[in-house]
Coordinates of N, CA and C in Angstrom, one line a residue:
M1 N 17.7 15.3 -7.4 CA 16.5 15.5 -8.1 C 15.5 14.3 -7.9
I2 N 16.0 13.1 -7.8 CA 15.1 12.0 -7.7 C 14.4 12.0 -6.3
A3 N 15.1 12.4 -5.3 CA 14.5 12.4 -4.0 C 13.3 13.5 -4.0
L4 N 13.6 14.6 -4.6 CA 12.5 15.6 -4.7 C 11.3 15.1 -5.5
L5 N 11.6 14.3 -6.5 CA 10.5 13.8 -7.3 C 9.7 12.8 -6.6
V6 N 10.4 12.0 -5.7 CA 9.6 11.0 -4.9 C 8.7 11.8 -3.9
V7 N 9.2 12.9 -3.3 CA 8.4 13.7 -2.4 C 7.2 14.3 -3.2
A8 N 7.5 14.8 -4.4 CA 6.5 15.4 -5.3 C 5.4 14.4 -5.7
C9 N 5.8 13.2 -5.9 CA 4.9 12.1 -6.3 C 4.0 11.8 -5.1
E10 N 4.6 11.8 -3.9 CA 3.7 11.5 -2.7 C 2.7 12.6 -2.5
V11 N 3.2 13.9 -2.6 CA 2.3 15.0 -2.4 C 1.2 15.0 -3.5
A12 N 1.6 14.7 -4.7 CA 0.6 14.6 -5.8 C -0.4 13.5 -5.6
F13 N 0.1 12.4 -5.1 CA -0.8 11.3 -4.8 C -2.0 11.7 -3.9
W14 N -1.6 12.5 -2.8 CA -2.7 12.9 -1.9 C -3.5 14.0 -2.5
V15 N -2.9 14.9 -3.3 CA -3.7 15.9 -4.0 C -4.7 15.3 -5.0
L16 N -4.2 14.3 -5.7 CA -5.1 13.7 -6.7 C -6.2 12.9 -5.9
L17 N -5.9 12.3 -4.8 CA -6.9 11.6 -4.0 C -7.9 12.6 -3.5
A18 N -7.5 13.7 -2.9 CA -8.4 14.7 -2.4 C -9.3 15.3 -3.5
T19 N -8.7 15.6 -4.7 CA -9.4 16.1 -5.8 C -10.4 15.1 -6.3
G20 N -10.0 13.9 -6.4 CA -11.0 12.8 -6.9 C -12.1 12.7 -6.0
L21 N -11.9 12.7 -4.7 CA -12.9 12.5 -3.7 C -13.8 13.7 -3.6
A22 N -13.3 14.9 -3.8 CA -14.1 16.2 -3.8 C -15.0 16.2 -5.1
L23 N -14.5 15.7 -6.2 CA -15.3 15.7 -7.4 C -16.4 14.6 -7.2
R24 N -16.1 13.5 -6.5 CA -17.0 12.5 -6.3 C -18.2 12.9 -5.4
Y25 N -17.8 13.5 -4.3 CA -18.8 13.7 -3.2 C -19.3 15.2 -3.2
V26 N -18.4 16.1 -3.3 CA -18.8 17.5 -3.2 C -19.5 18.0 -4.5
A27 N -18.8 17.7 -5.7 CA -19.3 18.2 -7.0 C -20.4 17.2 -7.5
R28 N -20.5 16.0 -6.9 CA -21.4 15.0 -7.3 C -21.1 14.5 -8.8
K29 N -19.9 14.4 -9.1 CA -19.4 13.9 -10.4 C -18.6 12.7 -10.2
P30 N -19.2 11.5 -9.9 CA -18.4 10.3 -9.5 C -17.6 9.8 -10.7
K31 N -18.0 10.0 -11.9 CA -17.2 9.5 -13.0 C -16.0 10.3 -13.2
L32 N -16.1 11.6 -13.1 CA -14.9 12.5 -13.2 C -14.0 12.3 -12.0
G33 N -14.6 12.1 -10.8 CA -13.7 11.7 -9.7 C -12.9 10.5 -9.9
A34 N -13.6 9.4 -10.4 CA -12.9 8.2 -10.7 C -11.8 8.4 -11.7
A35 N -12.1 9.2 -12.7 CA -11.1 9.5 -13.8 C -9.8 10.1 -13.2
V36 N -10.1 11.0 -12.2 CA -8.9 11.7 -11.6 C -8.1 10.7 -10.8
L37 N -8.9 9.8 -10.0 CA -8.2 8.8 -9.2 C -7.4 7.8 -10.1
L38 N -7.9 7.6 -11.3 CA -7.2 6.7 -12.2 C -5.9 7.3 -12.8
C39 N -5.7 8.6 -12.6 CA -4.5 9.2 -13.0 C -3.3 9.0 -12.1
E40 N -3.6 8.5 -10.9 CA -2.6 8.3 -9.9 C -1.4 7.4 -10.4
P41 N -1.7 6.3 -11.1 CA -0.6 5.4 -11.6 C 0.4 6.2 -12.5
L42 N -0.1 7.3 -13.1 CA 0.8 8.0 -14.0 C 2.0 8.6 -13.2
L43 N 1.7 8.9 -11.9 CA 2.8 9.4 -11.1 C 4.0 8.4 -11.0
E44 N 3.7 7.2 -10.9 CA 4.7 6.1 -10.8 C 5.4 6.0 -12.1
V45 N 4.7 6.1 -13.2 CA 5.3 6.0 -14.5 C 6.3 7.1 -14.7
V46 N 5.9 8.3 -14.4 CA 6.8 9.5 -14.5 C 8.0 9.3 -13.6
L47 N 7.9 8.8 -12.4 CA 9.0 8.6 -11.5 C 9.9 7.5 -12.1
L48 N 9.3 6.4 -12.6 CA 10.1 5.3 -13.2 C 10.9 5.8 -14.4
V49 N 10.3 6.6 -15.3 CA 11.0 7.1 -16.5 C 12.1 8.1 -16.1
V50 N 11.8 9.0 -15.2 CA 12.9 10.0 -14.8 C 14.0 9.3 -14.1
T51 N 13.8 8.2 -13.3 CA 14.8 7.5 -12.7 C 15.7 6.8 -13.7
A52 N 15.0 6.1 -14.7 CA 15.8 5.4 -15.7 C 16.6 6.4 -16.6
I53 N 16.1 7.6 -16.9 CA 16.8 8.6 -17.6 C 18.0 9.1 -16.8
D54 N 17.8 9.3 -15.5 CA 18.9 9.7 -14.6 C 20.0 8.7 -14.6
L55 N 19.7 7.4 -14.5 CA 20.7 6.4 -14.5 C 21.4 6.3 -15.9
K56 N 20.6 6.4 -16.9 CA 21.1 6.3 -18.3 C 22.1 7.4 -18.6
S57 N 21.8 8.6 -18.0 CA 22.7 9.7 -18.3 C 24.0 9.7 -17.5
G58 N 24.2 8.6 -16.8 CA 25.5 8.4 -16.1 C 25.5 8.7 -14.6
A59 N 24.4 8.9 -14.0 CA 24.3 9.2 -12.6 C 24.7 7.9 -11.8
E60 N 25.5 8.0 -10.8 CA 25.8 6.8 -10.0 C 24.6 6.4 -9.2
P61 N 24.3 5.1 -9.2 CA 23.1 4.7 -8.4 C 23.3 4.9 -6.9
D62 N 22.4 5.5 -6.3 CA 22.5 5.7 -4.8 C 21.2 5.5 -4.2
W63 N 21.1 5.9 -2.9 CA 19.9 5.6 -2.1 C 18.6 6.2 -2.7
K64 N 18.8 7.3 -3.5 CA 17.6 8.0 -4.1 C 17.0 7.1 -5.2
H65 N 17.8 6.5 -5.9 CA 17.3 5.6 -7.0 C 16.6 4.4 -6.3
G66 N 17.2 3.9 -5.3 CA 16.5 2.8 -4.5 C 15.2 3.2 -3.9
L67 N 15.2 4.4 -3.4 CA 14.0 5.0 -2.8 C 12.9 5.1 -3.8
A68 N 13.2 5.5 -5.0 CA 12.2 5.6 -6.1 C 11.6 4.2 -6.4
A69 N 12.5 3.2 -6.5 CA 12.0 1.8 -6.8 C 11.1 1.3 -5.6
V70 N 11.5 1.6 -4.4 CA 10.7 1.2 -3.3 C 9.3 1.9 -3.2
Y71 N 9.4 3.2 -3.5 CA 8.1 4.0 -3.5 C 7.2 3.5 -4.6
I72 N 7.7 3.2 -5.7 CA 6.8 2.6 -6.8 C 6.2 1.3 -6.3
G73 N 7.0 0.5 -5.8 CA 6.6 -0.8 -5.3 C 5.5 -0.7 -4.3
F74 N 5.7 0.2 -3.3 CA 4.7 0.3 -2.2 C 3.4 1.0 -2.7
T75 N 3.5 1.8 -3.7 CA 2.3 2.4 -4.3 C 1.5 1.4 -5.0
V76 N 2.2 0.5 -5.7 CA 1.5 -0.6 -6.4 C 0.8 -1.5 -5.4
G77 N 1.6 -1.9 -4.4 CA 1.0 -2.8 -3.4 C 0.0 -2.3 -2.5
L78 N 0.1 -1.0 -2.1 CA -0.7 -0.4 -1.1 C -1.6 0.7 -1.5
G79 N -1.4 1.2 -2.7 CA -2.1 2.4 -3.2 C -3.6 2.2 -3.3
H80 N -4.0 1.2 -4.0 CA -5.4 0.9 -4.2 C -6.1 0.8 -2.9
H81 N -5.5 0.0 -2.0 CA -6.2 -0.2 -0.6 C -6.3 1.1 0.1
T82 N -5.3 1.9 0.0 CA -5.3 3.2 0.7 C -6.4 4.1 0.2
V83 N -6.6 4.1 -1.2 CA -7.6 4.9 -1.8 C -9.0 4.4 -1.3
K84 N -9.2 3.1 -1.3 CA -10.5 2.6 -0.8 C -10.8 2.9 0.6
K85 N -9.8 2.8 1.5 CA -10.0 3.1 2.9 C -10.3 4.6 3.1
V86 N -9.5 5.5 2.4 CA -9.8 6.9 2.6 C -11.2 7.3 2.0
D87 N -11.5 6.7 0.9 CA -12.8 6.9 0.3 C -14.0 6.5 1.2
A88 N -13.9 5.3 1.8 CA -14.9 4.9 2.8 C -14.9 5.8 4.0
W89 N -13.8 6.3 4.5 CA -13.8 7.2 5.6 C -14.4 8.5 5.3
V90 N -14.1 9.1 4.1 CA -14.6 10.4 3.7 C -16.1 10.3 3.6
A91 N -16.6 9.2 2.9 CA -18.0 9.0 2.7 C -18.7 8.9 4.0
H92 N -18.2 8.2 4.9 CA -18.8 8.1 6.3 C -18.8 9.4 7.1
R93 N -17.6 10.0 7.1 CA -17.4 11.2 8.0 C -18.2 12.4 7.5
W94 N -18.3 12.6 6.2 CA -18.9 13.9 5.8 C -20.1 13.7 4.9
F95 N -20.4 12.5 4.4 CA -21.4 12.4 3.4 C -22.4 11.3 3.7
D96 N -22.6 11.0 5.0 CA -23.6 10.1 5.5 C -23.5 8.7 4.9
G97 N -22.3 8.3 4.5 CA -22.0 6.9 4.1 C -22.0 5.9 5.2
P98 N -22.0 4.7 4.9 CA -22.0 3.7 6.0 C -20.6 3.7 6.7
P99 N -20.5 3.3 7.9 CA -19.2 3.3 8.6 C -18.3 2.4 7.9
P100 N -17.0 2.7 7.9 CA -16.0 1.8 7.3 C -16.0 0.4 8.0
V101 N -15.8 -0.6 7.3 CA -15.8 -2.0 7.9 C -14.5 -2.1 8.8
K102 N -14.7 -2.4 10.0 CA -13.6 -2.6 10.9 C -13.0 -4.0 10.8
P103 N -11.7 -4.2 10.9 CA -11.2 -5.5 10.8 C -11.6 -6.4 11.9
P104 N -11.8 -7.7 11.6 CA -12.1 -8.6 12.7 C -11.0 -8.6 13.8
K105 N -11.4 -9.0 15.0 CA -10.5 -9.0 16.1 C -10.0 -10.3 16.5
Y106 N -10.7 -11.4 16.2 CA -10.4 -12.7 16.8 C -10.4 -13.8 15.7
G107 N -9.7 -14.9 16.1 CA -9.8 -16.1 15.4 C -9.4 -16.2 14.0
R108 N -10.0 -17.0 13.2 CA -9.7 -17.2 11.8 C -9.9 -16.0 11.0
A109 N -11.0 -15.2 11.3 CA -11.3 -14.0 10.6 C -10.1 -13.0 10.7
R110 N -9.5 -12.9 11.9 CA -8.4 -12.0 12.0 C -7.2 -12.5 11.3
A111 N -7.0 -13.8 11.3 CA -5.9 -14.4 10.5 C -6.0 -14.1 9.0
V112 N -7.2 -14.3 8.5 CA -7.5 -14.0 7.1 C -7.2 -12.6 6.8
H113 N -7.6 -11.7 7.7 CA -7.4 -10.2 7.5 C -5.9 -10.0 7.5
E114 N -5.1 -10.6 8.3 CA -3.7 -10.4 8.4 C -3.0 -10.9 7.2
W115 N -3.5 -12.1 6.6 CA -2.9 -12.6 5.4 C -3.1 -11.7 4.2
R116 N -4.3 -11.1 4.2 CA -4.6 -10.1 3.1 C -3.7 -8.9 3.2
A117 N -3.5 -8.4 4.4 CA -2.6 -7.3 4.6 C -1.1 -7.7 4.2
A118 N -0.7 -8.9 4.6 CA 0.6 -9.4 4.3 C 0.8 -9.5 2.8
A119 N -0.3 -9.9 2.1 CA -0.2 -10.1 0.6 C 0.1 -8.7 0.0
R120 N -0.6 -7.7 0.5 CA -0.4 -6.3 -0.1 C 1.1 -5.9 0.2
W121 N 1.6 -6.1 1.4 CA 3.0 -5.7 1.7 C 4.0 -6.5 0.9
I122 N 3.7 -7.8 0.7 CA 4.6 -8.7 -0.1 C 4.6 -8.3 -1.5
L123 N 3.4 -8.0 -2.1 CA 3.3 -7.5 -3.5 C 4.2 -6.2 -3.6
A124 N 4.1 -5.3 -2.7 CA 4.8 -4.1 -2.7 C 6.3 -4.4 -2.7
A125 N 6.8 -5.3 -1.8 CA 8.2 -5.6 -1.7 C 8.7 -6.3 -3.0
V126 N 7.9 -7.2 -3.5 CA 8.3 -7.9 -4.8 C 8.4 -7.0 -5.9
V127 N 7.5 -6.1 -6.1 CA 7.6 -5.1 -7.2 C 8.9 -4.2 -7.0
A128 N 9.1 -3.8 -5.7 CA 10.4 -3.0 -5.4 C 11.6 -3.9 -5.7
L129 N 11.6 -5.1 -5.3 CA 12.7 -6.0 -5.6 C 13.0 -6.1 -7.1
G130 N 11.9 -6.3 -7.9 CA 12.0 -6.4 -9.3 C 12.6 -5.1 -10.0
L131 N 12.1 -4.0 -9.5 CA 12.6 -2.7 -10.1 C 14.0 -2.5 -9.7
L132 N 14.4 -2.9 -8.4 CA 15.8 -2.7 -8.0 C 16.7 -3.6 -8.8
Q133 N 16.2 -4.9 -9.1 CA 17.0 -5.8 -9.9 C 17.2 -5.3 -11.3
A134 N 16.1 -4.7 -11.8 CA 16.2 -4.2 -13.2 C 17.2 -3.0 -13.2
A135 N 17.2 -2.2 -12.2 CA 18.2 -1.1 -12.1 C 19.6 -1.6 -12.0
I136 N 19.8 -2.7 -11.3 CA 21.1 -3.3 -11.2 C 21.6 -3.8 -12.5
W137 N 20.7 -4.5 -13.3 CA 21.1 -5.0 -14.6 C 21.3 -3.8 -15.5
Y138 N 20.5 -2.7 -15.4 CA 20.6 -1.6 -16.2 C 21.9 -0.9 -16.0
V139 N 22.3 -0.8 -14.8 CA 23.6 -0.1 -14.5 C 24.8 -0.9 -15.0
G140 N 24.7 -2.3 -14.9 CA 25.7 -3.2 -15.4 C 26.8 -3.4 -14.3
P141 N 27.7 -4.3 -14.6 CA 28.7 -4.7 -13.7 C 29.7 -3.6 -13.4
G142 N 29.8 -2.6 -14.2 CA 30.8 -1.5 -13.9 C 30.4 -0.5 -12.9
G143 N 29.1 -0.5 -12.5 CA 28.7 0.6 -11.6 C 28.6 0.1 -10.2
D144 N 28.6 1.1 -9.3 CA 28.4 0.7 -7.8 C 27.0 0.5 -7.5
I145 N 26.6 -0.7 -7.3 CA 25.2 -1.1 -7.0 C 24.9 -1.4 -5.6
S146 N 25.9 -1.1 -4.7 CA 25.7 -1.5 -3.3 C 24.5 -0.9 -2.7
S147 N 24.2 0.4 -3.0 CA 23.0 1.0 -2.4 C 21.7 0.4 -2.9
L148 N 21.7 -0.1 -4.1 CA 20.5 -0.8 -4.6 C 20.3 -2.1 -4.0
Q149 N 21.4 -2.8 -3.8 CA 21.4 -4.1 -3.1 C 21.0 -3.9 -1.6
S150 N 21.3 -2.8 -1.0 CA 20.9 -2.5 0.4 C 19.4 -2.4 0.4
W151 N 18.8 -1.7 -0.6 CA 17.4 -1.6 -0.6 C 16.7 -2.9 -0.8
Q152 N 17.3 -3.8 -1.6 CA 16.8 -5.1 -1.8 C 16.7 -5.9 -0.5
Q153 N 17.7 -5.7 0.3 CA 17.7 -6.4 1.6 C 16.6 -5.9 2.5
K154 N 16.3 -4.6 2.4 CA 15.2 -4.1 3.2 C 13.9 -4.6 2.7
A155 N 13.7 -4.7 1.3 CA 12.5 -5.2 0.8 C 12.3 -6.6 1.1
A156 N 13.4 -7.4 1.1 CA 13.3 -8.8 1.5 C 12.9 -8.9 3.0
A157 N 13.4 -8.0 3.8 CA 13.0 -8.0 5.2 C 11.5 -7.8 5.4
V158 N 10.9 -6.9 4.6 CA 9.5 -6.6 4.6 C 8.7 -7.9 4.4
I159 N 9.2 -8.7 3.4 CA 8.5 -9.9 3.1 C 8.5 -10.9 4.3
V160 N 9.7 -11.0 4.9 CA 9.9 -11.9 6.0 C 9.0 -11.5 7.2
I161 N 9.0 -10.2 7.5 CA 8.2 -9.6 8.6 C 6.7 -9.8 8.4
S162 N 6.3 -9.6 7.1 CA 4.9 -9.8 6.8 C 4.5 -11.2 7.0
L163 N 5.3 -12.2 6.6 CA 5.0 -13.6 6.8 C 5.0 -14.0 8.2
I164 N 5.9 -13.4 9.0 CA 5.9 -13.7 10.4 C 4.6 -13.2 11.1
I165 N 4.2 -12.0 10.8 CA 3.1 -11.4 11.5 C 1.8 -12.2 11.1
A166 N 1.6 -12.4 9.8 CA 0.4 -13.2 9.4 C 0.5 -14.6 9.9
G167 N 1.6 -15.2 9.9 CA 1.7 -16.6 10.4 C 1.5 -16.7 11.9
S168 N 1.8 -15.6 12.6 CA 1.6 -15.7 14.1 C 0.1 -15.6 14.4
Y169 N -0.7 -14.9 13.6 CA -2.1 -14.9 13.8 C -2.8 -16.2 13.4
T170 N -2.1 -17.0 12.5 CA -2.6 -18.3 12.1 C -2.3 -19.3 13.2
L171 N -1.0 -19.3 13.7 CA -0.6 -20.3 14.6 C -1.1 -20.0 16.0
F172 N -1.2 -18.7 16.4 CA -1.6 -18.3 17.7 C -2.8 -17.4 17.6
P173 N -4.0 -17.8 17.1 CA -5.1 -16.9 16.9 C -5.6 -16.3 18.2
K174 N -5.9 -15.0 18.1 CA -6.4 -14.3 19.3 C -7.8 -14.7 19.5
Q175 N -8.1 -15.1 20.8 CA -9.4 -15.6 21.1 C -10.2 -14.5 21.8
P176 N -11.5 -14.5 21.5 CA -12.3 -13.4 22.2 C -12.4 -13.7 23.7
P177 N -12.5 -12.6 24.5 CA -12.6 -12.8 25.9 C -13.8 -13.6 26.3
E178 N -13.9 -14.1 27.5 CA -15.0 -14.9 28.0 C -16.3 -14.2 27.7
G179 N -16.5 -13.0 28.1 CA -17.8 -12.3 28.0 C -18.0 -11.5 26.7
A180 N -17.3 -12.0 25.6 CA -17.4 -11.2 24.4 C -18.8 -11.2 23.9
D181 N -19.2 -10.1 23.3 CA -20.5 -9.9 22.7 C -20.8 -10.9 21.6
A182 N -22.0 -11.6 21.6 CA -22.3 -12.6 20.6 C -22.3 -12.0 19.2
A183 N -22.8 -10.7 19.1 CA -22.8 -10.1 17.8 C -21.4 -9.9 17.2
E184 N -20.4 -9.6 18.1 CA -19.1 -9.4 17.7 C -18.5 -10.8 17.2
R185 N -18.8 -11.8 17.9 CA -18.3 -13.2 17.5 C -18.9 -13.5 16.1
E186 N -20.2 -13.2 15.9 CA -20.9 -13.6 14.7 C -20.3 -12.7 13.5
H187 N -20.0 -11.5 13.8 CA -19.4 -10.6 12.8 C -18.0 -11.2 12.4
D188 N -17.2 -11.6 13.3 CA -15.9 -12.2 13.0 C -16.1 -13.5 12.3
R189 N -17.1 -14.3 12.7 CA -17.3 -15.6 12.0 C -17.7 -15.4 10.5
L190 N -18.5 -14.4 10.3 CA -19.0 -14.1 8.9 C -17.8 -13.6 8.1
R191 N -17.0 -12.8 8.7 CA -15.8 -12.2 8.0 C -14.8 -13.2 7.6
S192 N -14.8 -14.4 8.3 CA -13.8 -15.4 8.0 C -14.1 -16.3 6.8
R193 N -15.4 -16.2 6.4 CA -15.8 -17.0 5.2 C -15.2 -16.4 3.9
P194 N -14.8 -17.3 3.0 CA -14.1 -16.9 1.8 C -15.1 -16.2 0.9

């Protein structure tokens, strides 16, 4: 049941996103669209409650419970950014909005961009780790927690990989090619400012 609920939450996330954007742009009701988008965190609350009830009712913790914790973590860390990106793309693609801002390609600006992306992934992994640890404590020493600990290892690996990627852009910044456009260099220079 938990695995189906995770899938249902993911589908509902995209349905709410599409509904919110349709209300915002097609129906020209931006406040109502924003209200619908603000309902998205309720999906994670429902998933968290159902997972806790499932564990409390005696279900053995397995990969599905770990998946629920990871899904909630990644929605917390990446959900808002995803909504903003999709909103900018929809506004540009169909409603004459400005083009979405492209990430910088070179130097310090690219490193800053990568650290921001890493921060989102690390937040997601930390939330997942916290929920997984809470589930381990909730189950107690008598239960089989190996599947939850396996998910914790995967979340920790996400943190390490995020740090390596962002760090590599800091230590080995990509330089613009010799004939790079001056406007592109200026764009990246401005993006690197705090």
